[in-house]
Coordinates of C-alpha atoms in Angstrom, one line a residue:
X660 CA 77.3 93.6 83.2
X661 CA 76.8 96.5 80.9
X662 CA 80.8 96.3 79.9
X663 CA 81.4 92.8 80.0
X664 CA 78.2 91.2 78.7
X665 CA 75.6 90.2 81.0
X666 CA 76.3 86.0 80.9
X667 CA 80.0 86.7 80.7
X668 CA 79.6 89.2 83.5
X669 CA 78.0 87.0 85.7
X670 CA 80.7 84.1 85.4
X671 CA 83.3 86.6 86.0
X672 CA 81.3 88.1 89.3
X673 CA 81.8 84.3 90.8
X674 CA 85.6 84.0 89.9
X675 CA 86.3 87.5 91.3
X676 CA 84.7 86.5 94.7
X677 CA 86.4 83.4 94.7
X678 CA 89.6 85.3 94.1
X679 CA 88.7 87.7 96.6
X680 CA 87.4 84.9 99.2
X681 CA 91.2 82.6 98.5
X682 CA 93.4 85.8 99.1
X683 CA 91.6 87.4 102.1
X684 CA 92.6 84.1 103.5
X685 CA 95.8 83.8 102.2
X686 CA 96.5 87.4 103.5
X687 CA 96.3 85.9 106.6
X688 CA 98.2 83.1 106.3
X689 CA 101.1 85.3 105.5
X690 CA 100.6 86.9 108.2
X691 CA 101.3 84.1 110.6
X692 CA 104.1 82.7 108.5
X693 CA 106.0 86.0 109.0
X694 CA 104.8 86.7 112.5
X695 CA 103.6 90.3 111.3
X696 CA 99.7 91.9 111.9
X697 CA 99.1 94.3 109.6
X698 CA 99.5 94.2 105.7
X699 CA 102.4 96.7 105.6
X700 CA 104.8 95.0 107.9
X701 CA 103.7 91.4 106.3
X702 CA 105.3 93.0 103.1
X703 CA 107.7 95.0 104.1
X704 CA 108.9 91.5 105.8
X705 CA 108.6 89.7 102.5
X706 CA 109.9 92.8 99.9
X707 CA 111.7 94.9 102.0
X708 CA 111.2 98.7 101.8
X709 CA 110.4 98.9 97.9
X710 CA 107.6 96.9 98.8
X711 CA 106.4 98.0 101.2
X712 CA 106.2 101.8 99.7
X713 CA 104.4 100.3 97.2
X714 CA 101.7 98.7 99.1
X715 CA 101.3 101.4 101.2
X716 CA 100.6 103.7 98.3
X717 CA 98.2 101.3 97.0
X718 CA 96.8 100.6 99.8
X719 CA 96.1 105.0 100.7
X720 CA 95.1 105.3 97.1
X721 CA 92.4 102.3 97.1
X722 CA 90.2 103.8 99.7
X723 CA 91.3 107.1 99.2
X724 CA 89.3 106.6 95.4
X725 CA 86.3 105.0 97.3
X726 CA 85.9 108.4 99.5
X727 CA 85.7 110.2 96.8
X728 CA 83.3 108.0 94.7
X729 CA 81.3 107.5 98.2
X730 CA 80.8 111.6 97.9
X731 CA 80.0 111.6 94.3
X732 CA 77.3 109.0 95.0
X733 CA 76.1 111.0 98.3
X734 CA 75.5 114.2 96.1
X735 CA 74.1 112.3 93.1
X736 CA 71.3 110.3 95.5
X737 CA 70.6 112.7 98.2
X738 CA 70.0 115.9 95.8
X739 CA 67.2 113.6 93.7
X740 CA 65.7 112.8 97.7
X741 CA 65.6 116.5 98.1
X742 CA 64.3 117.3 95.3
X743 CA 60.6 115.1 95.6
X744 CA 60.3 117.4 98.7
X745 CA 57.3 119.6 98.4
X746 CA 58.2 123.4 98.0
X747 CA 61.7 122.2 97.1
X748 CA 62.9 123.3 93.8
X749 CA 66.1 123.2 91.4
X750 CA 67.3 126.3 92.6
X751 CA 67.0 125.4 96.4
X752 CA 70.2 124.9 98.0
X753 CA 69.1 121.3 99.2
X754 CA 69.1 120.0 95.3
X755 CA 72.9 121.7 95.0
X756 CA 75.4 118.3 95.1
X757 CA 78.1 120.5 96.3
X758 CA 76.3 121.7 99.4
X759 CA 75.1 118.4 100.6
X760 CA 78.9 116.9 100.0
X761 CA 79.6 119.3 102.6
X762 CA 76.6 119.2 105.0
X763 CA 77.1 115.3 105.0
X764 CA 80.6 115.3 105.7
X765 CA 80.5 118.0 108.5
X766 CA 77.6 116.7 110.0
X767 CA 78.2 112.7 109.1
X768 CA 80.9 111.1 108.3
X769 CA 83.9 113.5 109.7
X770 CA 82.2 112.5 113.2
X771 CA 81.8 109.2 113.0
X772 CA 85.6 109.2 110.7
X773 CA 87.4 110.4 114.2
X774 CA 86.2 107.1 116.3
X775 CA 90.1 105.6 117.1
X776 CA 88.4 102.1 117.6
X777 CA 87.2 100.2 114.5
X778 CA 85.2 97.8 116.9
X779 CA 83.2 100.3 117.4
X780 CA 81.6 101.0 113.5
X781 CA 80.2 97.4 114.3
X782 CA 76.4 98.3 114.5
X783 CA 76.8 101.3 112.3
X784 CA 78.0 98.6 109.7
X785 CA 75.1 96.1 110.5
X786 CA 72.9 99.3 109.9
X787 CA 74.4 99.7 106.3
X788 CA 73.8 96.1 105.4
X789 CA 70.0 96.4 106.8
X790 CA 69.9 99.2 104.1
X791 CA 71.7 97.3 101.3
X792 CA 68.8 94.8 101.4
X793 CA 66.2 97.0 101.6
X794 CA 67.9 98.8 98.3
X795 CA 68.1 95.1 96.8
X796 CA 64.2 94.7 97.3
X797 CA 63.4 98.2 95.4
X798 CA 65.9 96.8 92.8
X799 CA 63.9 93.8 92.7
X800 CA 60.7 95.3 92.5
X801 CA 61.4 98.1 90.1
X802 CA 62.3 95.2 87.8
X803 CA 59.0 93.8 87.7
X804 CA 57.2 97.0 87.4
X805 CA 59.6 99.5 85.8
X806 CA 61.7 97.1 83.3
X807 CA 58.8 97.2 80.4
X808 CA 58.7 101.3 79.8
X809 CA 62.7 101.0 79.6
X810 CA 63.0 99.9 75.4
X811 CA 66.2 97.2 75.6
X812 CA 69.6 98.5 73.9
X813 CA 71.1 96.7 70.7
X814 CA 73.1 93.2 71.3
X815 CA 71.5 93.6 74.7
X816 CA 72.2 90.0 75.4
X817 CA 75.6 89.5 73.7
X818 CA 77.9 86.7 75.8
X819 CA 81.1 88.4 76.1
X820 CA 81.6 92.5 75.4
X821 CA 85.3 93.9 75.0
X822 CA 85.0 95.5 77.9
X823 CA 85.1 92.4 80.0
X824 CA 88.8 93.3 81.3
X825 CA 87.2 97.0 83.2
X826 CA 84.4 94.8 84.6
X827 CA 86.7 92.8 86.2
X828 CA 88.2 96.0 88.1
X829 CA 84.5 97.2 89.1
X830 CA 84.1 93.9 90.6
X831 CA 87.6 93.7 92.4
X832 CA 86.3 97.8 93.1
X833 CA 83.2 96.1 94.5
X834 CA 84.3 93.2 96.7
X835 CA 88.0 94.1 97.8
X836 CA 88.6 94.2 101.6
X837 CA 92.6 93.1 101.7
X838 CA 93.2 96.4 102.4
X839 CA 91.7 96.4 106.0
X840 CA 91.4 92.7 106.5
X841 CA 94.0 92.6 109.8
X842 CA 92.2 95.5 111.3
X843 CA 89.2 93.1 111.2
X844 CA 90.8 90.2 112.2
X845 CA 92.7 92.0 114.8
X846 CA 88.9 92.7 116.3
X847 CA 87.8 88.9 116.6
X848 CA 87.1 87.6 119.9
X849 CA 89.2 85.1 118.4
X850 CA 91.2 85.6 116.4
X851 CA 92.1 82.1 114.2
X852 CA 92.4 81.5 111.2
X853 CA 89.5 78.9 111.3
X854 CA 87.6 81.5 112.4
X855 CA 88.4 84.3 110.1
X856 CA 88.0 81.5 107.2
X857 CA 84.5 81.3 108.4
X858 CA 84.1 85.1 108.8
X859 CA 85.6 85.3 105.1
X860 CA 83.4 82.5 103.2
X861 CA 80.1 84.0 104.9
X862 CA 81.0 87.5 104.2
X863 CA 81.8 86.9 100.6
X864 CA 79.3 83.8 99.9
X865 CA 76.8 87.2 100.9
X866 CA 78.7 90.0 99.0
X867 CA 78.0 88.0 95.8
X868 CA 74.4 86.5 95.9
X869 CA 73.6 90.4 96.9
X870 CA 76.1 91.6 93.8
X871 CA 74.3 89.0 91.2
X872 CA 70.9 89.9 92.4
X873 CA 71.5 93.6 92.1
X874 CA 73.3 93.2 88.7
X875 CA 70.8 91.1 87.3
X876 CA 67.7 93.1 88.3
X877 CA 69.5 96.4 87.2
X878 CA 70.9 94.7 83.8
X879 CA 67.5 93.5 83.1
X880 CA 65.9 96.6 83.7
X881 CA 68.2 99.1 81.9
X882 CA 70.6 96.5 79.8
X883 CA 73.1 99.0 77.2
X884 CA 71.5 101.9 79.1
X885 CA 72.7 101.4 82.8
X886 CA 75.0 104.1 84.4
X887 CA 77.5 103.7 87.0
X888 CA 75.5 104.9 89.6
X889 CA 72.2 102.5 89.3
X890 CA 70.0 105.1 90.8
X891 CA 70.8 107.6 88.0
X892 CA 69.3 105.5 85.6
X893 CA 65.5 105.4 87.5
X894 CA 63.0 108.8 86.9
X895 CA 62.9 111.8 89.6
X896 CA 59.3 111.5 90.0
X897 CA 59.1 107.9 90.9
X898 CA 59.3 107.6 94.9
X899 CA 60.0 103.8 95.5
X900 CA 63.2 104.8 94.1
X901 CA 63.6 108.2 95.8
X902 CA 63.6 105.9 99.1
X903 CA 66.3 103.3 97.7
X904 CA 68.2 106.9 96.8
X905 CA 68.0 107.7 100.5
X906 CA 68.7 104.5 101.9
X907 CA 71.6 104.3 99.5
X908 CA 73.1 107.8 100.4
X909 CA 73.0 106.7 104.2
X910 CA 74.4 103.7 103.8
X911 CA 77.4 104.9 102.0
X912 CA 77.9 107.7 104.6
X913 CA 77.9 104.8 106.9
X914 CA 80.7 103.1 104.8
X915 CA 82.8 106.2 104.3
X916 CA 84.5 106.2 108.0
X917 CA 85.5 102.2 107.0
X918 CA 88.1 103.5 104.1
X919 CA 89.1 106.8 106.1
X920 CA 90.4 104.0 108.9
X921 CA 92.7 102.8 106.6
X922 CA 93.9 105.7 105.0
X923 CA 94.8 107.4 108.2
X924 CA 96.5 104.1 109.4
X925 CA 98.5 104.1 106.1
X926 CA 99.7 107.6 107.2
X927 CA 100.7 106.5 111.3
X928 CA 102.5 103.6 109.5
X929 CA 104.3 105.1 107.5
X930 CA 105.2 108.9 108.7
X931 CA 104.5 108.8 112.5
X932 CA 105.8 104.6 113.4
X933 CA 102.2 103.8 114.0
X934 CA 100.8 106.3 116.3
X935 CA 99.2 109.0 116.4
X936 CA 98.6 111.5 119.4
X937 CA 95.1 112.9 119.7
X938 CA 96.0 116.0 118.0
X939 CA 97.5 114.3 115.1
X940 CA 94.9 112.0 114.5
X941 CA 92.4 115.0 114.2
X942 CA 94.9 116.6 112.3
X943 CA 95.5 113.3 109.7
X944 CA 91.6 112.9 109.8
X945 CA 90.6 116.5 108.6
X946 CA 93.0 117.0 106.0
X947 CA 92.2 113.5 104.4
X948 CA 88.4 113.5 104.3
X949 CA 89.4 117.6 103.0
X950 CA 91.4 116.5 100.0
X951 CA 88.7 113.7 99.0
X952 CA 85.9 115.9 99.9
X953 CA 87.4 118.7 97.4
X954 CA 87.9 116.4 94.8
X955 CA 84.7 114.9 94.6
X956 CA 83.4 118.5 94.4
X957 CA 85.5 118.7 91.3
X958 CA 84.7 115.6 89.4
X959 CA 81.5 113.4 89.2
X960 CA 81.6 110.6 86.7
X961 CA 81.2 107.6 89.1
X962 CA 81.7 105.3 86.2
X963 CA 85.5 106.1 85.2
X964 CA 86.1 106.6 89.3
X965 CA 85.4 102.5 89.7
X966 CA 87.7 101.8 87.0
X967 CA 90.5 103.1 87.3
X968 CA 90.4 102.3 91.0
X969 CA 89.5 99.0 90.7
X970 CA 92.2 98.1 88.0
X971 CA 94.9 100.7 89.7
X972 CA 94.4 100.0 92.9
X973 CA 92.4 96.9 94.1
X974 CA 93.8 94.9 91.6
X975 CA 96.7 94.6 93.1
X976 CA 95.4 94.1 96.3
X977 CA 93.4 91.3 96.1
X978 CA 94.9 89.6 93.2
X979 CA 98.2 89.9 92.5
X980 CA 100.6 91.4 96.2
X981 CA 98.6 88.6 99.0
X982 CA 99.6 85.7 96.0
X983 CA 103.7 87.2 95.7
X984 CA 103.8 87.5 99.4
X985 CA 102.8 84.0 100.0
X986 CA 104.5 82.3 97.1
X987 CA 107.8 84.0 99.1
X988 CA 107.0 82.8 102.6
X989 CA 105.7 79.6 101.5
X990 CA 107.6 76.2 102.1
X991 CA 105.4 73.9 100.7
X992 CA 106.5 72.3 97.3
X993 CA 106.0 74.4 94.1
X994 CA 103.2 72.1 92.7
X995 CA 101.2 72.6 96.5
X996 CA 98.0 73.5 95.6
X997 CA 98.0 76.6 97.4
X998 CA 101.5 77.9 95.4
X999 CA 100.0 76.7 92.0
X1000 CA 96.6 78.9 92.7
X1001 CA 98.4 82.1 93.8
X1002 CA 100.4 81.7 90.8
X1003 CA 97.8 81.5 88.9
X1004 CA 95.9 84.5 90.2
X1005 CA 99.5 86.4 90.2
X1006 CA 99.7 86.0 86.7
X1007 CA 96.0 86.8 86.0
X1008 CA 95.9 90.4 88.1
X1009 CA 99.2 91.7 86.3
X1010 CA 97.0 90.4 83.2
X1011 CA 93.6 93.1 84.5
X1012 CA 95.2 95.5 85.8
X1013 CA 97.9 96.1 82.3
X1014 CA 95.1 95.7 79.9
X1015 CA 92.6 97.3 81.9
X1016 CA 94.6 100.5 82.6
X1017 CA 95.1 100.6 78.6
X1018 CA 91.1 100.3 77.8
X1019 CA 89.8 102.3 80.5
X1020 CA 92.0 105.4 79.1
X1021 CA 91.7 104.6 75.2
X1022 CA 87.7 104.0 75.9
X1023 CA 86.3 105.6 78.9
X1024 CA 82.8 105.4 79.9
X1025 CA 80.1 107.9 79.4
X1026 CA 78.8 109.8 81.5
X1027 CA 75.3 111.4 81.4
X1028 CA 75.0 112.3 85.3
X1029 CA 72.2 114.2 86.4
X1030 CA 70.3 113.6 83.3
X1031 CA 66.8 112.8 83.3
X1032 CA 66.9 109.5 81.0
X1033 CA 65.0 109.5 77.8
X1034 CA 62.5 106.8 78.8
X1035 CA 61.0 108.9 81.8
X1036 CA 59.1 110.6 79.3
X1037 CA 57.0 108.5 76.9
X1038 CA 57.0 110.6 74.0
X1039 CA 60.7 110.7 73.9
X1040 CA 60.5 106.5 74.4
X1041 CA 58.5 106.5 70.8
X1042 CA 60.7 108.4 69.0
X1043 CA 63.9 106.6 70.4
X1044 CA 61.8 102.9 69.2
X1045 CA 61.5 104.3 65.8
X1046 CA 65.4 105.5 65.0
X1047 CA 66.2 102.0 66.2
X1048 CA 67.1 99.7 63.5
X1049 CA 64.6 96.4 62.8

């Protein structure tokens, strides 16, 4: 909302979801039409090898990115937790973001990242969405109560920003599952396409009433202000949203093991014909949750992390590689509604993910993690009110 204007923000949450919602299916669809199961071989059927070292690139590097912003998001939450601890200081090693990257992905999500069988992250996924709506609710609440000490930022309420473009790849960021969408419909009872069209309209119809409820109660509350991590934006000392810190740092641990799936299937796909012995998967599990461990160590700006990964990587995922492969399988007229969609949303992801690209590096956001924000103290919100203009 913050980069693409909060009415023109919203419109574009919708359209994204309904992209995302069309292609999902129409993944799918190509699958059956070429007889294939998994995203790579549906491509490499359609594009040949070119294509498919393409998509397989994109489709490592997609959740690859989300580990790492998963860890920067861990650290960033779970130190501010620590910290409201009694006899728990700044210089304990409990509010070092480092440390618990580490302790959680020893303890957590390298565990859970070794299961072979997706099926089985089931209830631990059903215990991250518990957790996303309790989040929502302190969201909500914090609105009310919170929103009136935060002063609202100039043009606060401006219809369109030129940012719009980057917001688009947050949101694709935000509600992109093509890249693991056969390993899910691979684990239906049954799996149809009328009921995977069911699965897919529920799960997205969900994704964004959740999404507009979250952006409009954090928009409201912190409008120009708002940082890419929402919970870096509230005040250490206020413990409503020290719990949604927790409860957001446990549901993305919970989520983590999701993208290392794919990642490591990427890597049996394309190096080792699709399996992997017991040794190897170890192996291809430790050095992948390594690398994006180290690297989240190294860099913390969540903000730029969502962008270029959402316009570099999801982009073409969900809008523009499901609408080529099934404008080549297809052998329905050219003016079938289905062909004239996916050209349209062909066109329109080569259109994000060019001009995105371009902004996000000639204006990147900024980044003022680990901040206390100026508002938490009242003194500083006076003299902030009186540099602004009338």
């Amino acid at each position: 909302m913050k980069e693409a204007g909060f009415p023109l923000g919203v419109l574009l949450l919708f359209v994204v979801a309904y992209i995302t919602d069309y292609s999902i299916i129409l993944l799918i669809k190509g699958g059956n039409l070429s007889s294939t199961n998994t995203y790579q071989e549906l491509v490499r059927k359609t594009y040949g090898r070119a294509g498919y070292i393409i998509l397989s690139t994109l489709q490592f590097l997609y959740p690859f990115i989300a580990m790492i912003s998963y860890n920067i998001i861990t650290g960033d939450t779970l130190t501010k937790v620590f910290q409201r601890i009694p006899g728990v200081g700044l210089d304990n090693v409990l509010t070092d973001r480092h440390f618990i990257i580490l302790l959680t992905t020893i303890i957590f999500t390298l565990p859970i990242s070794l299961y072979q069988d997706i099926a089985k992250l089931g209830k631990i996924s059903l215990i991250s969405l518990i957790l996303t709506i309790v989040i929502l609710i302190i969201v909500m609440v914090r609105t009310v109560t919170f929103s009136p000490q935060v002063p609202k930022s100039e043009n606060a309420w401006t219809f369109a920003k030129s940012n719009a473009v980057q917001a688009i790849g947050v949101m694709s960021f935000a509600f992109i599952c093509n890249h693991n969408s056969f390993l899910i419909y691979g684990s239906l009872e049954e799996p149809t396409l009328k009921n995977w069209s069911q699965v897919t309209h529920v799960s997205v119809s969900l994704a964004v009433v959740i999404s507009v409820v979250f952006a409009t109660c954090g928009y409201m509350t912190f409008t120009g202000y708002t940082e890419g991590d929402i919970f870096e934006n509230y005040c250490r000392d206020d413990n409503l949203a020290t719990f949604g810190r927790f409860c957001y740092g446990v549901t993305v641990i919970l989520t983590f093991p999701l993208e290392c799936f794919v990642t490591r299937e990427v890597v049996a796909n394309v190096f080792f014909h699709g399996n992997l012995s017991t040794v190897f998967h170890v192996v291809v599990t430790v050095v992948i949750i390594a690398v994006a461990t180290g690297v989240s160590l190294v860099y913390d700006c969540l903000g730029i992390v969502l962008e270029l990964n959402g316009v570099l990587s999801a982009t073409p995922l969900v809008f523009i590689i499901p609408s080529a492969c099934y404008l080549r399988l297809s052998k329905e007229r050219w003016n079938h509604s289905d062909n004239l969609i996916s050209s349209l949303i062909l066109a329109l992801g080569v259109l994000v993910m060019a001009v995105g690209f371009v902004m996000t590096v000639l204006h990147p956001q900024e980044c003022s993690h680990g901040k206390e924000m100026f508002y938490c103290s009242p003194s500083n919100v006076s003299v902030h009110n009186s540099t602004l203009p009338p």
